PDB file of C-alpha atoms in Angstrom:
ATOM      1  CA  MET A 900     186.231  78.293 101.816  1.00  0.00           C
ATOM      2  CA  SER A 901     182.619  77.878 100.879  1.00  0.00           C
ATOM      3  CA  LEU A 902     180.594  74.855 101.679  1.00  0.00           C
ATOM      4  CA  LEU A 903     180.390  73.962  98.026  1.00  0.00           C
ATOM      5  CA  ASP A 904     184.169  73.960  97.893  1.00  0.00           C
ATOM      6  CA  TYR A 905     184.104  71.349 100.597  1.00  0.00           C
ATOM      7  CA  PHE A 906     181.934  69.113  98.449  1.00  0.00           C
ATOM      8  CA  ARG A 907     184.166  69.676  95.440  1.00  0.00           C
ATOM      9  CA  ILE A 908     187.231  68.572  97.421  1.00  0.00           C
ATOM     10  CA  SER A 909     185.360  65.633  98.812  1.00  0.00           C
ATOM     11  CA  LYS A 910     184.229  64.624  95.341  1.00  0.00           C
ATOM     12  CA  VAL A 911     187.771  64.610  93.983  1.00  0.00           C
ATOM     13  CA  ALA A 912     188.884  62.497  96.912  1.00  0.00           C
ATOM     14  CA  SER A 913     186.203  59.909  96.219  1.00  0.00           C
ATOM     15  CA  ALA A 914     186.298  60.058  92.427  1.00  0.00           C
ATOM     16  CA  SER A 915     187.867  56.647  92.182  1.00  0.00           C
ATOM     17  CA  LEU A 916     184.901  55.037  93.925  1.00  0.00           C
ATOM     18  CA  ALA A 917     182.109  54.167  91.537  1.00  0.00           C
ATOM     19  CA  LYS A 918     179.323  54.066  94.112  1.00  0.00           C
ATOM     20  CA  GLU A 919     176.574  56.600  93.930  1.00  0.00           C
ATOM     21  CA  ARG A 920     176.104  58.462  97.182  1.00  0.00           C
ATOM     22  CA  LEU A 921     173.799  60.838  98.920  1.00  0.00           C
ATOM     23  CA  GLN A 922     175.127  62.928 101.775  1.00  0.00           C
ATOM     24  CA  ILE A 923     172.963  65.038 104.048  1.00  0.00           C
ATOM     25  CA  LEU A 924     174.293  67.399 106.647  1.00  0.00           C
ATOM     26  CA  VAL A 925     172.394  69.384 109.174  1.00  0.00           C
ATOM     27  CA  ALA A 926     174.192  71.931 111.325  1.00  0.00           C
ATOM     28  CA  HIS A 927     172.369  73.797 114.039  1.00  0.00           C
ATOM     29  CA  GLU A 928     174.187  76.721 115.608  1.00  0.00           C
ATOM     30  CA  ARG A 929     172.580  77.399 118.931  1.00  0.00           C
ATOM     31  CA  SER A 930     172.937  80.451 121.081  1.00  0.00           C
ATOM     32  CA  SER A 931     171.640  78.560 124.108  1.00  0.00           C
ATOM     33  CA  ARG A 932     171.552  74.916 125.186  1.00  0.00           C
ATOM     34  CA  ASN A 933     168.431  75.314 127.263  1.00  0.00           C
ATOM     35  CA  GLN A 934     166.194  73.733 124.685  1.00  0.00           C
ATOM     36  CA  PRO A 935     166.216  70.036 123.927  1.00  0.00           C
ATOM     37  CA  SER A 936     167.720  69.072 120.602  1.00  0.00           C
ATOM     38  CA  TYR A 937     165.299  68.186 117.845  1.00  0.00           C
ATOM     39  CA  LEU A 938     167.949  66.805 115.516  1.00  0.00           C
ATOM     40  CA  PRO A 939     167.496  63.128 116.472  1.00  0.00           C
ATOM     41  CA  GLN A 940     163.787  63.317 115.635  1.00  0.00           C
ATOM     42  CA  LEU A 941     164.520  65.406 112.554  1.00  0.00           C
ATOM     43  CA  GLN A 942     166.957  62.726 111.399  1.00  0.00           C
ATOM     44  CA  LYS A 943     164.154  60.132 111.428  1.00  0.00           C
ATOM     45  CA  GLU A 944     161.900  62.347 109.372  1.00  0.00           C
ATOM     46  CA  LEU A 945     164.625  63.215 106.888  1.00  0.00           C
ATOM     47  CA  LEU A 946     165.248  59.538 106.278  1.00  0.00           C
ATOM     48  CA  GLU A 947     161.521  58.997 105.695  1.00  0.00           C
ATOM     49  CA  VAL A 948     161.580  61.728 103.051  1.00  0.00           C
ATOM     50  CA  ILE A 949     164.720  60.300 101.408  1.00  0.00           C
ATOM     51  CA  ARG A 950     163.108  56.868 101.233  1.00  0.00           C
ATOM     52  CA  LYS A 951     160.353  58.283  99.038  1.00  0.00           C
ATOM     53  CA  TYR A 952     162.989  58.968  96.390  1.00  0.00           C
ATOM     54  CA  VAL A 953     165.478  56.180  96.773  1.00  0.00           C
ATOM     55  CA  ASN A 954     165.266  52.618  97.949  1.00  0.00           C
ATOM     56  CA  VAL A 955     167.740  52.662 100.820  1.00  0.00           C
ATOM     57  CA  GLU A 956     168.537  49.737 103.083  1.00  0.00           C
ATOM     58  CA  GLN A 957     169.140  50.461 106.737  1.00  0.00           C
ATOM     59  CA  ASP A 958     172.719  49.171 106.579  1.00  0.00           C
ATOM     60  CA  ALA A 959     173.548  51.547 103.702  1.00  0.00           C
ATOM     61  CA  ILE A 960     173.123  54.528 106.003  1.00  0.00           C
ATOM     62  CA  SER A 961     175.810  55.784 108.330  1.00  0.00           C
ATOM     63  CA  VAL A 962     174.896  58.430 110.843  1.00  0.00           C
ATOM     64  CA  ASN A 963     177.187  60.728 112.757  1.00  0.00           C
ATOM     65  CA  PHE A 964     175.852  63.112 115.380  1.00  0.00           C
ATOM     66  CA  GLU A 965     178.097  65.542 117.244  1.00  0.00           C
ATOM     67  CA  GLN A 966     177.287  68.142 119.786  1.00  0.00           C
ATOM     68  CA  ASP A 967     179.352  70.805 121.450  1.00  0.00           C
ATOM     69  CA  GLU A 968     178.641  73.969 123.354  1.00  0.00           C
ATOM     70  CA  ASN A 969     177.310  76.004 120.443  1.00  0.00           C
ATOM     71  CA  GLN A 970     176.596  73.646 117.638  1.00  0.00           C
ATOM     72  CA  GLU A 971     175.099  70.305 116.782  1.00  0.00           C
ATOM     73  CA  THR A 972     175.802  68.516 113.537  1.00  0.00           C
ATOM     74  CA  LEU A 973     174.045  65.578 112.036  1.00  0.00           C
ATOM     75  CA  GLU A 974     175.634  63.801 109.098  1.00  0.00           C
ATOM     76  CA  LEU A 975     173.930  61.090 107.049  1.00  0.00           C
ATOM     77  CA  ASN A 976     175.924  59.198 104.458  1.00  0.00           C
ATOM     78  CA  ILE A 977     173.919  56.943 102.200  1.00  0.00           C
ATOM     79  CA  VAL A 978     175.302  54.542  99.626  1.00  0.00           C
ATOM     80  CA  LEU A 979     172.666  54.185  96.922  1.00  0.00           C
ATOM     81  CA  PRO A 980     171.893  50.787  95.452  1.00  0.00           C
ATOM     82  CA  ASP A 981     173.293  49.930  92.031  1.00  0.00           C
ATOM     83  CA  SER A 982     169.877  49.541  90.449  1.00  0.00           C
ATOM     84  CA  GLN A 983     169.228  53.238  90.880  1.00  0.00           C
ATOM     85  CA  ARG A 984     172.276  54.480  89.047  1.00  0.00           C
TER      86      ARG A 984
ATOM     87  CA  MET B 122     189.571  67.356 106.190  1.00  0.00           C
ATOM     88  CA  SER B 123     186.382  65.865 107.521  1.00  0.00           C
ATOM     89  CA  LEU B 124     182.998  67.393 107.055  1.00  0.00           C
ATOM     90  CA  LEU B 125     182.760  68.151 110.734  1.00  0.00           C
ATOM     91  CA  ASP B 126     185.987  70.119 110.472  1.00  0.00           C
ATOM     92  CA  TYR B 127     184.293  72.234 107.857  1.00  0.00           C
ATOM     93  CA  PHE B 128     181.516  73.075 110.282  1.00  0.00           C
ATOM     94  CA  ARG B 129     183.997  73.837 113.025  1.00  0.00           C
ATOM     95  CA  ILE B 130     185.820  76.327 110.794  1.00  0.00           C
ATOM     96  CA  SER B 131     182.551  77.820 109.701  1.00  0.00           C
ATOM     97  CA  LYS B 132     181.445  78.175 113.320  1.00  0.00           C
ATOM     98  CA  VAL B 133     184.575  80.076 114.318  1.00  0.00           C
ATOM     99  CA  ALA B 134     184.124  82.373 111.341  1.00  0.00           C
ATOM    100  CA  SER B 135     180.574  83.207 112.369  1.00  0.00           C
ATOM    101  CA  ALA B 136     181.066  83.206 116.131  1.00  0.00           C
ATOM    102  CA  SER B 137     180.664  86.954 116.330  1.00  0.00           C
ATOM    103  CA  LEU B 138     177.149  86.748 114.879  1.00  0.00           C
ATOM    104  CA  ALA B 139     174.512  86.108 117.513  1.00  0.00           C
ATOM    105  CA  LYS B 140     171.876  84.695 115.170  1.00  0.00           C
ATOM    106  CA  GLU B 141     170.844  81.126 115.536  1.00  0.00           C
ATOM    107  CA  ARG B 142     171.117  79.207 112.291  1.00  0.00           C
ATOM    108  CA  LEU B 143     170.205  75.944 110.706  1.00  0.00           C
ATOM    109  CA  GLN B 144     172.135  74.767 107.681  1.00  0.00           C
ATOM    110  CA  ILE B 145     171.158  71.779 105.569  1.00  0.00           C
ATOM    111  CA  LEU B 146     173.238  70.369 102.777  1.00  0.00           C
ATOM    112  CA  VAL B 147     172.430  67.613 100.397  1.00  0.00           C
ATOM    113  CA  ALA B 148     175.066  66.313  98.028  1.00  0.00           C
ATOM    114  CA  HIS B 149     174.216  63.709  95.463  1.00  0.00           C
ATOM    115  CA  GLU B 150     177.131  62.094  93.646  1.00  0.00           C
ATOM    116  CA  ARG B 151     175.800  60.585  90.482  1.00  0.00           C
ATOM    117  CA  SER B 152     177.478  58.116  88.204  1.00  0.00           C
ATOM    118  CA  SER B 153     175.096  58.998  85.374  1.00  0.00           C
ATOM    119  CA  ARG B 154     173.040  62.054  84.431  1.00  0.00           C
ATOM    120  CA  ASN B 155     170.388  60.074  82.622  1.00  0.00           C
ATOM    121  CA  GLN B 156     167.905  60.314  85.428  1.00  0.00           C
ATOM    122  CA  PRO B 157     166.078  63.510  86.301  1.00  0.00           C
ATOM    123  CA  SER B 158     167.190  65.191  89.499  1.00  0.00           C
ATOM    124  CA  TYR B 159     164.927  64.765  92.480  1.00  0.00           C
ATOM    125  CA  LEU B 160     166.705  67.380  94.591  1.00  0.00           C
ATOM    126  CA  PRO B 161     164.320  70.269  93.795  1.00  0.00           C
ATOM    127  CA  GLN B 162     161.333  68.210  94.978  1.00  0.00           C
ATOM    128  CA  LEU B 163     163.341  66.891  97.909  1.00  0.00           C
ATOM    129  CA  GLN B 164     164.144  70.468  98.897  1.00  0.00           C
ATOM    130  CA  LYS B 165     160.412  71.256  99.209  1.00  0.00           C
ATOM    131  CA  GLU B 166     159.832  68.250 101.399  1.00  0.00           C
ATOM    132  CA  LEU B 167     162.853  68.952 103.587  1.00  0.00           C
ATOM    133  CA  LEU B 168     161.545  72.447 104.234  1.00  0.00           C
ATOM    134  CA  GLU B 169     158.153  71.020 105.196  1.00  0.00           C
ATOM    135  CA  VAL B 170     159.860  68.778 107.730  1.00  0.00           C
ATOM    136  CA  ILE B 171     161.962  71.645 109.107  1.00  0.00           C
ATOM    137  CA  ARG B 172     158.844  73.766 109.536  1.00  0.00           C
ATOM    138  CA  LYS B 173     157.430  71.198 111.947  1.00  0.00           C
ATOM    139  CA  TYR B 174     160.285  72.050 114.313  1.00  0.00           C
ATOM    140  CA  VAL B 175     160.949  75.724 113.766  1.00  0.00           C
ATOM    141  CA  ASN B 176     158.827  78.631 112.707  1.00  0.00           C
ATOM    142  CA  VAL B 177     160.676  79.784 109.605  1.00  0.00           C
ATOM    143  CA  GLU B 178     159.630  82.642 107.347  1.00  0.00           C
ATOM    144  CA  GLN B 179     160.161  82.222 103.640  1.00  0.00           C
ATOM    145  CA  ASP B 180     162.567  85.171 103.487  1.00  0.00           C
ATOM    146  CA  ALA B 181     164.767  83.652 106.212  1.00  0.00           C
ATOM    147  CA  ILE B 182     165.711  80.814 103.887  1.00  0.00           C
ATOM    148  CA  SER B 183     168.412  81.060 101.285  1.00  0.00           C
ATOM    149  CA  VAL B 184     168.763  78.250  98.798  1.00  0.00           C
ATOM    150  CA  ASN B 185     171.718  77.406  96.616  1.00  0.00           C
ATOM    151  CA  PHE B 186     171.549  74.624  94.073  1.00  0.00           C
ATOM    152  CA  GLU B 187     174.547  73.633  91.957  1.00  0.00           C
ATOM    153  CA  GLN B 188     174.959  70.928  89.442  1.00  0.00           C
ATOM    154  CA  ASP B 189     177.936  69.658  87.526  1.00  0.00           C
ATOM    155  CA  GLU B 190     178.777  66.535  85.606  1.00  0.00           C
ATOM    156  CA  ASN B 191     178.953  64.176  88.554  1.00  0.00           C
ATOM    157  CA  GLN B 192     177.394  65.913  91.483  1.00  0.00           C
ATOM    158  CA  GLU B 193     174.481  68.025  92.579  1.00  0.00           C
ATOM    159  CA  THR B 194     174.479  70.002  95.771  1.00  0.00           C
ATOM    160  CA  LEU B 195     171.604  71.647  97.504  1.00  0.00           C
ATOM    161  CA  GLU B 196     172.324  74.068 100.331  1.00  0.00           C
ATOM    162  CA  LEU B 197     169.668  75.570 102.594  1.00  0.00           C
ATOM    163  CA  ASN B 198     170.654  78.281 105.032  1.00  0.00           C
ATOM    164  CA  ILE B 199     167.996  79.255 107.527  1.00  0.00           C
ATOM    165  CA  VAL B 200     168.189  82.092 110.030  1.00  0.00           C
ATOM    166  CA  LEU B 201     166.008  81.120 112.970  1.00  0.00           C
ATOM    167  CA  PRO B 202     163.747  83.685 114.603  1.00  0.00           C
ATOM    168  CA  ASP B 203     164.829  85.235 117.906  1.00  0.00           C
ATOM    169  CA  SER B 204     161.812  83.904 119.780  1.00  0.00           C
ATOM    170  CA  GLN B 205     163.100  80.375 119.400  1.00  0.00           C
ATOM    171  CA  ARG B 206     166.469  80.887 121.015  1.00  0.00           C
TER     172      ARG B 206
END
């Protein structure tokens, strides 16, 4: 299954919801855990970039960060305001 | 299936590859196509942010942009250089 297939499935599942959404995912596959993670800092900068394009309130953003032995994933889900539809 | 499940499956599939990777996905569900897309410009800015953290050559980045009636997806796949493992 390709990544784009994932989004297609996800879109069908949420088709009944009228809200406009922006979803950003960052996955970092690491061969070693000796370095500190830069994803938390990266997350801040990504949100700054997003805010140049859309007027997003802090409470419209949900963040999920997971880390295991070989991979870190950062997921940002943003519900866009109605005025920008 | 959650998004994180997708990454878990993807990780298992690529576990035999030693390369360190960074994958960034942006999905924009739109209720109307009347506005111009900002994803191409956003892509440029995201790459500028990423380059603050990792030294990425242009040819290490593959970009996939898809658009349909209700959704746009931007996918950036970056193979990180060995020196940064």
